[in-house]
Structures are given as C-alpha cells and as structure tokens.
Short mmCIF file of C-alpha atoms in Angstrom, two decimals:
data_model
loop_
_atom_site.label_atom_id
_atom_site.label_comp_id
_atom_site.label_asym_id
_atom_site.label_seq_id
_atom_site.Cartn_x
_atom_site.Cartn_y
_atom_site.Cartn_z
CA MET A 223 -87.24 119.84 12.51
CA LYS A 224 -88.78 118.63 9.25
CA LYS A 225 -85.63 117.43 7.77
CA ILE A 226 -84.81 115.71 11.37
CA TYR A 227 -87.83 114.15 10.07
CA ILE A 228 -87.46 113.07 7.06
CA LYS A 229 -83.57 111.00 7.90
CA THR A 230 -85.81 109.31 10.69
CA LEU A 231 -87.33 108.16 7.90
CA ILE A 232 -85.35 107.17 6.03
CA SER A 233 -83.56 105.47 7.66
CA ALA A 234 -85.80 103.25 8.78
CA ALA A 235 -87.61 102.29 5.99
CA VAL A 236 -83.51 100.66 5.41
CA LEU A 237 -83.57 99.02 8.51
CA ALA A 238 -86.57 97.74 7.67
CA ILE A 239 -85.41 96.68 3.75
CA ILE A 240 -82.16 95.25 5.23
CA ILE A 241 -83.86 93.25 8.48
CA SER A 242 -86.70 91.79 5.59
CA CYS A 243 -83.94 90.41 3.02
CA GLU A 244 -81.70 88.71 6.65
CA THR A 245 -84.50 87.00 7.01
CA GLY A 246 -86.59 86.33 3.75
CA ASP A 247 -89.75 86.81 5.04
CA SER A 248 -89.94 88.65 1.36
CA THR A 249 -90.08 85.49 -0.35
CA GLU A 250 -91.26 81.85 0.85
CA TYR A 251 -89.21 78.48 0.49
CA ASP A 252 -90.36 75.42 -1.18
CA GLU A 253 -87.80 72.64 -0.69
CA GLN A 254 -88.32 70.37 -3.04
CA LEU A 255 -86.31 67.08 -3.83
CA ALA A 256 -83.79 67.04 -7.65
CA LEU A 257 -83.04 64.36 -9.64
CA TYR A 258 -80.94 63.46 -11.78
CA CYS A 259 -80.78 60.68 -14.50
CA TYR A 260 -78.17 59.99 -17.06
CA ALA A 261 -78.52 56.40 -18.21
CA LYS A 262 -77.42 54.12 -21.17
CA ALA A 263 -78.77 51.51 -23.26
CA ASP A 264 -77.50 47.56 -22.63
CA SER A 265 -76.78 49.00 -18.81
CA THR A 266 -77.78 49.22 -15.05
CA ILE A 267 -77.46 53.15 -13.12
CA ASP A 268 -74.32 53.38 -11.80
CA SER A 269 -75.23 56.77 -10.76
CA LEU A 270 -79.42 59.03 -9.73
CA TYR A 271 -77.72 62.00 -7.58
CA LEU A 272 -80.70 62.99 -4.90
CA THR A 273 -80.38 66.32 -3.74
CA ARG A 274 -82.99 68.13 -2.15
CA THR A 275 -83.80 72.37 -3.82
CA GLY A 276 -80.64 74.54 -2.08
CA GLU A 277 -81.63 77.93 -0.57
CA VAL A 278 -80.31 81.44 -2.10
CA ASN A 279 -77.40 81.30 1.17
CA GLU A 280 -76.74 77.62 1.01
CA SER A 281 -73.49 76.39 -0.72
CA ILE A 282 -74.97 73.73 -3.73
CA ASN A 283 -73.11 70.52 -3.27
CA LEU A 284 -73.48 66.88 -2.65
CA GLU A 285 -72.28 67.03 0.85
CA ASN A 286 -74.25 69.96 1.36
CA LEU A 287 -78.06 69.32 -0.75
CA GLY A 288 -77.87 65.06 -1.30
CA VAL A 289 -80.90 63.15 0.18
CA SER A 290 -80.70 59.71 2.35
CA GLY A 291 -82.86 56.81 3.05
CA ALA A 292 -85.09 57.41 -0.24
CA THR A 293 -86.12 54.19 -1.78
CA VAL A 294 -85.63 54.84 -5.82
CA ILE A 295 -87.10 52.15 -7.63
CA LEU A 296 -87.21 51.35 -11.42
CA TYR A 297 -89.61 49.64 -13.50
CA GLU A 298 -90.56 49.01 -17.33
CA ARG A 299 -92.97 48.46 -19.82
CA SER A 300 -92.31 46.67 -22.63
CA PRO A 301 -94.25 47.83 -26.80
CA ASP A 302 -96.62 45.61 -26.24
CA ASP A 303 -97.64 46.02 -22.28
CA THR A 304 -100.30 48.22 -20.18
CA ILE A 305 -98.64 47.96 -17.41
CA PHE A 306 -94.88 49.03 -15.25
CA THR A 307 -92.89 45.78 -13.89
CA LEU A 308 -90.34 46.04 -11.20
CA ALA A 309 -87.17 46.55 -12.38
CA GLY A 310 -85.25 46.05 -9.51
CA ASN A 311 -84.44 48.64 -6.13
CA LEU A 312 -81.53 51.21 -6.43
CA SER A 313 -78.74 51.47 -3.52
CA GLU A 314 -76.87 53.89 -1.71
CA TYR A 315 -73.76 54.11 -2.25
CA ALA A 316 -71.83 53.56 1.70
CA ASP A 317 -69.76 56.69 1.29
CA ARG A 318 -71.13 59.04 -1.51
CA ARG A 319 -74.34 61.25 0.19
CA GLY A 320 -77.11 61.23 -2.08
CA ILE A 321 -75.78 58.97 -4.91
CA TYR A 322 -77.63 55.85 -5.93
CA TYR A 323 -77.48 52.68 -7.78
CA MET A 324 -79.09 49.50 -9.16
CA ASN A 325 -76.60 46.18 -9.07
CA GLU A 326 -75.96 44.54 -13.04
CA THR A 327 -76.61 41.33 -11.01
CA ASP A 328 -80.20 43.28 -10.18
CA PHE A 329 -80.83 44.18 -13.95
CA THR A 330 -79.30 42.10 -16.46
CA SER A 331 -80.71 43.32 -18.65
CA GLY A 332 -80.59 46.92 -18.61
CA PHE A 333 -82.05 49.56 -20.13
CA LYS A 334 -83.68 48.29 -23.50
CA ALA A 335 -84.16 49.73 -27.23
CA GLY A 336 -87.45 50.70 -27.22
CA ASN A 337 -88.69 50.26 -23.73
CA THR A 338 -90.77 53.30 -21.48
CA TYR A 339 -88.97 53.40 -18.19
CA ARG A 340 -90.61 54.48 -14.44
CA ILE A 341 -88.48 55.92 -11.60
CA GLU A 342 -90.09 56.35 -8.71
CA VAL A 343 -88.38 57.83 -4.95
CA VAL A 344 -89.37 58.14 -1.48
CA HIS A 345 -88.02 59.84 0.98
CA PRO A 346 -90.57 59.84 4.86
CA ASP A 347 -89.61 63.76 4.11
CA TYR A 348 -90.85 64.46 0.88
CA GLY A 349 -92.87 62.11 -0.63
CA MET A 350 -93.01 60.74 -3.55
CA ILE A 351 -91.36 61.72 -7.71
CA HIS A 352 -91.44 60.10 -10.33
CA ALA A 353 -89.72 60.32 -13.91
CA GLU A 354 -90.69 57.62 -17.21
CA THR A 355 -88.61 58.05 -20.22
CA VAL A 356 -88.61 55.65 -24.17
CA CYS A 357 -85.33 54.12 -24.42
CA PRO A 358 -83.93 55.66 -27.71
CA PRO A 359 -82.47 52.90 -30.55
CA GLU A 360 -79.11 53.21 -32.09
CA LEU A 361 -77.95 55.66 -34.32
CA ALA A 362 -78.60 53.92 -38.46
CA ASP A 363 -75.62 53.59 -40.88
CA ILE A 364 -72.83 55.18 -39.26
CA THR A 365 -70.04 56.26 -41.23
CA VAL A 366 -67.08 58.37 -39.80
CA SER A 367 -63.79 59.73 -40.87
CA ASN A 368 -60.91 61.60 -40.64
CA SER A 369 -61.19 64.56 -41.90
CA ALA A 370 -58.12 65.30 -43.15
CA THR A 371 -56.77 61.98 -44.95
CA GLY A 372 -61.30 61.17 -46.00
CA ALA A 373 -60.70 57.58 -44.22
CA GLU A 374 -63.54 56.29 -43.18
CA MET A 375 -62.38 55.40 -40.19
CA ALA A 376 -63.48 51.64 -38.59
CA SER A 377 -64.92 51.40 -34.73
CA LEU A 378 -63.71 50.38 -32.16
CA THR A 379 -66.90 46.84 -31.84
CA GLU A 380 -64.86 46.67 -35.21
CA ASP A 381 -61.20 46.52 -35.15
CA PRO A 382 -60.77 46.74 -30.93
CA SER A 383 -57.29 47.45 -32.20
CA ALA A 384 -57.48 50.31 -33.89
CA VAL A 385 -55.90 53.75 -33.75
CA ASP A 386 -56.21 56.86 -35.76
CA THR A 387 -54.10 59.50 -35.41
CA LEU A 388 -55.34 63.40 -36.04
CA TYR A 389 -53.41 65.72 -36.43
CA TYR A 390 -54.03 68.90 -34.12
CA ARG A 391 -53.07 72.54 -34.92
CA ARG A 392 -54.52 75.70 -33.66
CA GLY A 393 -57.82 76.97 -35.85
CA GLU A 394 -58.44 80.88 -35.67
CA SER A 395 -62.22 80.53 -35.27
CA PHE A 396 -63.69 77.94 -33.94
CA ASP A 397 -64.88 75.87 -36.84
CA ASP A 398 -62.05 76.06 -39.53
CA LEU A 399 -60.73 73.02 -38.96
CA GLU A 400 -62.38 69.36 -38.76
CA LEU A 401 -61.19 66.88 -37.29
CA ILE A 402 -63.70 64.35 -37.28
CA SER A 403 -67.40 63.82 -39.56
CA CYS A 404 -69.85 61.80 -38.57
CA ARG A 405 -72.80 60.50 -40.55
CA PHE A 406 -75.64 59.09 -40.26
CA ASP A 407 -79.51 58.14 -40.98
CA SER A 408 -81.16 61.82 -39.30
CA LEU A 409 -84.43 61.71 -40.86
CA GLN A 410 -86.28 59.39 -38.32
CA ILE A 411 -84.67 61.10 -35.49
CA LEU A 412 -86.04 64.46 -36.56
CA PHE A 413 -88.68 62.90 -36.70
CA GLU A 414 -88.65 61.32 -33.35
CA ASN A 415 -87.64 65.04 -32.14
CA ARG A 416 -84.78 63.25 -30.78
CA MET A 417 -81.10 63.95 -30.36
CA ALA A 418 -78.32 62.40 -31.50
CA SER A 419 -74.98 63.66 -29.64
CA PHE A 420 -70.96 62.86 -28.39
CA ARG A 421 -68.86 63.56 -26.26
CA ILE A 422 -64.85 62.27 -25.70
CA VAL A 423 -63.25 60.73 -22.99
CA PRO A 424 -59.33 61.19 -22.56
CA ASP A 425 -57.14 58.81 -20.92
CA GLU A 426 -56.48 59.09 -17.61
CA ILE A 427 -52.63 59.57 -18.32
CA CYS A 428 -54.04 63.26 -20.46
CA ARG A 429 -55.93 64.47 -18.17
CA THR A 430 -52.40 65.21 -15.99
CA ASP A 431 -50.47 66.02 -18.05
CA THR A 432 -49.90 70.06 -18.73
CA SER A 433 -48.14 71.10 -21.44
CA PHE A 434 -51.54 70.22 -24.00
CA TRP A 435 -52.96 73.81 -24.24
CA LEU A 436 -51.76 75.21 -21.06
CA GLU A 437 -51.89 78.46 -21.68
CA ASP A 438 -55.80 78.55 -22.18
CA THR A 439 -57.55 75.88 -19.67
CA THR A 440 -58.72 75.31 -16.41
CA GLU A 441 -58.81 72.99 -13.71
CA THR A 442 -61.82 72.03 -15.40
CA VAL A 443 -60.98 70.67 -18.44
CA TRP A 444 -58.86 67.26 -16.37
CA GLU A 445 -62.49 65.99 -15.77
CA ASP A 446 -64.36 64.00 -17.64
CA TYR A 447 -67.54 65.38 -19.33
CA PRO A 448 -70.08 65.21 -22.43
CA ILE A 449 -69.82 67.76 -25.85
CA GLU A 450 -73.22 67.06 -26.80
CA THR A 451 -74.19 68.14 -30.56
CA GLN A 452 -77.39 68.76 -31.67
CA ILE A 453 -78.61 67.71 -35.05
CA PHE A 454 -82.07 69.45 -35.11
CA LYS A 455 -82.92 72.87 -36.64
CA ASP A 456 -85.92 74.79 -36.20
CA LYS A 457 -87.95 75.32 -38.44
CA LYS A 458 -88.65 78.60 -38.17
CA ARG A 459 -85.53 80.35 -37.37
CA TYR A 460 -83.76 78.40 -40.48
CA GLY A 461 -85.97 77.94 -43.87
CA SER A 462 -90.35 76.91 -44.27
CA ASP A 463 -88.70 73.42 -46.44
CA PHE A 464 -88.40 72.00 -43.33
CA MET A 465 -86.72 68.68 -44.92
CA ASP A 466 -84.42 71.08 -46.60
CA TYR A 467 -82.79 71.91 -43.50
CA TYR A 468 -82.29 68.59 -40.74
CA LEU A 469 -78.58 67.80 -40.55
CA ARG A 470 -76.90 64.97 -41.46
CA SER A 471 -73.79 65.09 -39.75
CA ILE A 472 -71.80 65.78 -36.69
CA GLN A 473 -68.70 67.40 -36.92
CA ILE A 474 -65.91 67.20 -34.73
CA TYR A 475 -63.31 70.36 -34.33
CA TRP A 476 -59.50 70.84 -33.16
CA TYR A 477 -61.61 73.20 -30.20
CA ALA A 478 -63.30 69.36 -29.11
CA LEU A 479 -60.63 68.38 -27.38
CA TYR A 480 -58.56 70.01 -25.25
CA HIS A 481 -56.30 67.17 -24.29
CA GLU A 482 -52.66 65.10 -26.48
CA GLY A 483 -52.84 61.57 -26.16
CA MET A 484 -55.47 58.47 -27.13
CA HIS A 485 -59.07 59.05 -25.96
CA THR A 486 -62.08 57.86 -26.76
CA VAL A 487 -64.47 59.46 -28.80
CA ILE A 488 -68.39 57.60 -28.19
CA PHE A 489 -71.93 59.00 -30.74
CA SER A 490 -74.67 58.59 -29.11
CA SER A 491 -78.53 58.26 -29.64
CA THR A 492 -80.80 60.40 -26.88
CA ASP A 493 -84.21 60.07 -26.24
CA LYS A 494 -86.97 63.32 -26.58
CA VAL A 495 -86.68 63.69 -22.77
CA PHE A 496 -82.51 64.76 -24.02
CA ARG A 497 -84.04 66.81 -26.77
CA SER A 498 -86.48 69.56 -24.03
CA TYR A 499 -83.56 69.28 -22.22
CA MET A 500 -81.40 70.47 -25.05
CA GLU A 501 -83.82 72.99 -26.32
CA ALA A 502 -84.69 74.70 -23.51
CA ARG A 503 -80.38 75.37 -21.79
CA TYR A 504 -79.09 76.60 -25.05
CA GLY A 505 -83.19 78.81 -26.31
CA GLY A 506 -83.37 80.55 -23.46
CA GLU A 507 -86.52 79.24 -21.86
CA GLU A 508 -87.38 78.30 -18.91
CA ARG A 509 -84.34 75.13 -17.76
CA TYR A 510 -87.00 71.83 -18.51
CA THR A 511 -87.75 68.08 -16.28
CA ASN A 512 -90.08 66.04 -16.65
CA VAL A 513 -89.72 64.81 -12.65
CA VAL A 514 -92.90 65.39 -11.53
CA ASN A 515 -93.73 66.74 -8.22
CA GLY A 516 -90.28 68.21 -8.32
CA LEU A 517 -87.33 69.45 -9.99
CA GLY A 518 -84.56 67.28 -12.21
CA LEU A 519 -84.25 65.16 -15.42
CA PHE A 520 -83.85 60.98 -16.22
CA SER A 521 -82.60 60.66 -19.34
CA LEU A 522 -82.28 57.54 -21.73
CA SER A 523 -78.81 57.69 -24.48
CA ASN A 524 -77.80 55.06 -26.18
CA SER A 525 -74.71 54.17 -28.13
CA SER A 526 -74.84 50.57 -28.64
CA ALA A 527 -74.52 50.24 -32.00
CA VAL A 528 -71.49 48.61 -33.94
CA ARG A 529 -70.14 51.46 -35.51
CA SER A 530 -70.64 53.44 -32.17
CA ARG A 531 -66.65 54.12 -31.22
CA TYR A 532 -63.56 54.63 -31.74
CA ARG A 533 -60.55 55.75 -30.68
CA VAL A 534 -58.08 58.76 -31.99
CA TYR A 535 -54.61 60.19 -30.76
CA VAL A 536 -54.10 63.46 -31.08
CA LYS A 537 -50.64 65.20 -32.11
CA SER A 538 -50.00 68.70 -31.81
CA LEU A 539 -48.75 70.31 -35.34
CA GLU A 540 -46.86 72.38 -33.17
CA ASN A 541 -44.17 72.78 -31.26
CA LYS A 542 -44.96 75.10 -28.24
CA TYR A 543 -48.44 74.75 -26.14
CA PRO A 544 -50.91 75.82 -29.36
#
C-alpha cells in the first residue's frame, strides 16, 4: 500500500510539472518592442527593423514578429544646439512588415559627424521607445596596402577604376596569411571609446559562383553581412601602460574573403554605442542595448573619408577548391 502511495505521489508531481511547463505558469512573459538600426554618415535610413520580443516557442522571423503601424520619428541636434529639431518621419515598406525607411528627399543632409540623433517609436499597443547616439567622425590618415607587394592601394574616390589583385592561398591557421593592411590614427578613436571596423561586400556574381571554397562554406556565405574588427585592447588584459597597447592598424586575412572574384572593402569609424555592443557581445556580458523602454540598437558609422573604399579582385592560386 505504501509503495502504491509513493508511486501515485511521484506521478502526480511529474504531471504537475508537465502541466506547468506547457501552460507557462511558472514564468511570466513581458512583451516588449525591439528596434535595430545601423545607419551611415551622409546617408539616410534605408532599414530600421521594429519587432516585438518573442515567446519561447515562437518562430523568430520578421513575418511573425515584425510590428506594423508604428509612428517612427528622427530628431537631430547639432553640438551648438540645446534642443532637438525634427529631421523627418520614417515610412514602412509596403511589402516588408516591420521595416521602416526615410526618403532621401526628406533627409537630404544625411547623418552628419558630431550631431546627436534621436529615434522615437510610438505604437498604440506598445507605448513609446526611444534611443540616441552621436554620428562619429571619419577615420583619419588611412593608408591601405597590398600585403604581398607592399604597394599602397588607391581608393575608389581617388580613382574609380582602381582594382588591386589579391592572390588567395589557404593558410594553415587564421592569422598566417595577411592580404590587406590598413593603418590609421587610432588615438582619438581610443580616447572617445569608439571603434574602427571593416566590411567586405562581394559582387553579386561571387555569391552565385559556388566553385570557390565550396567544401568549407554554407549558404550563409552568399549573403551580404558585415565583418567587424575591434581596434582596442583592454588595459587589465594586455598591460599596465594603456598607451603602449592600443592598435594602429587592421589586418584582413585569407579567411575573410569567402569568394573568388571582385569585392569592395569598406573601412568605417563606428560610434560609442556600437563599441559598447561589441564589448558586451564578445565579453560574455549581458547584451547591451541603448533603447529606452525596449530592446535593441540605434547606431551610426562613418565611411565618408576619401580613403575608405577599395576594390579588390581575389584570385585563387590553388588548382582545386581551396
């Protein structure tokens, strides 16, 4: 009888746990708005993503979580002003749920270095969220070189037809075959807690040519995506004299160029917001957000310097798939 009682008690406890998990009674879900916008100096906003946070069992995609019908407003303030002024209203794409943009004709000046910008989002079901950031200055005194030849590369602004050829050969490790070196004045960036980054955008034909690096890549390789590189080192990890350990350059290695063919390499200066986000992302801390009353990121970058965009042609030196 005692054994039957114990078995019944255990079965009841297990059943209670299962019901609790299925109904979600043990954890209260608090739905919030989430915003992501990574814009560029001298440009407008082409994609501001607005979603709601998802529950545990929900599918994470824009179709499911994208939030339509919001009022999204951009405000601007110069260093000499004390109050924000209206820069313009964003519209939602008719065929892209939860993605908002600002017409170039409504924001002809674009984001300007040194100005502070504020995004406000109001939705009848979620209330208001907002975020602020400052447009960073461009990188100063950029020098970009072909690592194999040592020759300085010409930017697209200096010569629109300039193309450097990089010869690809698989390395034995991630940092034993440098293809491009970029040097710049990073002292100001360091003191302002900003970052420098690069991204590589392959031509459309590269993303459809699967003969390059076929055996090691997946479908995600064929998408446009940024590759950010931090230019700072932490005092506690790398030494007591902070000034002796800041980086003055960015190197691009063989593994960063996933496609054989033509690429555009873009060097950018990023704001404090993105620096804080990246520190949290790679430092294992709680994910950083600068959105008040919600979650997400409103961040600006600046790739407007004369020497910031370069065209390179990647050619494999190996007879088979590298």
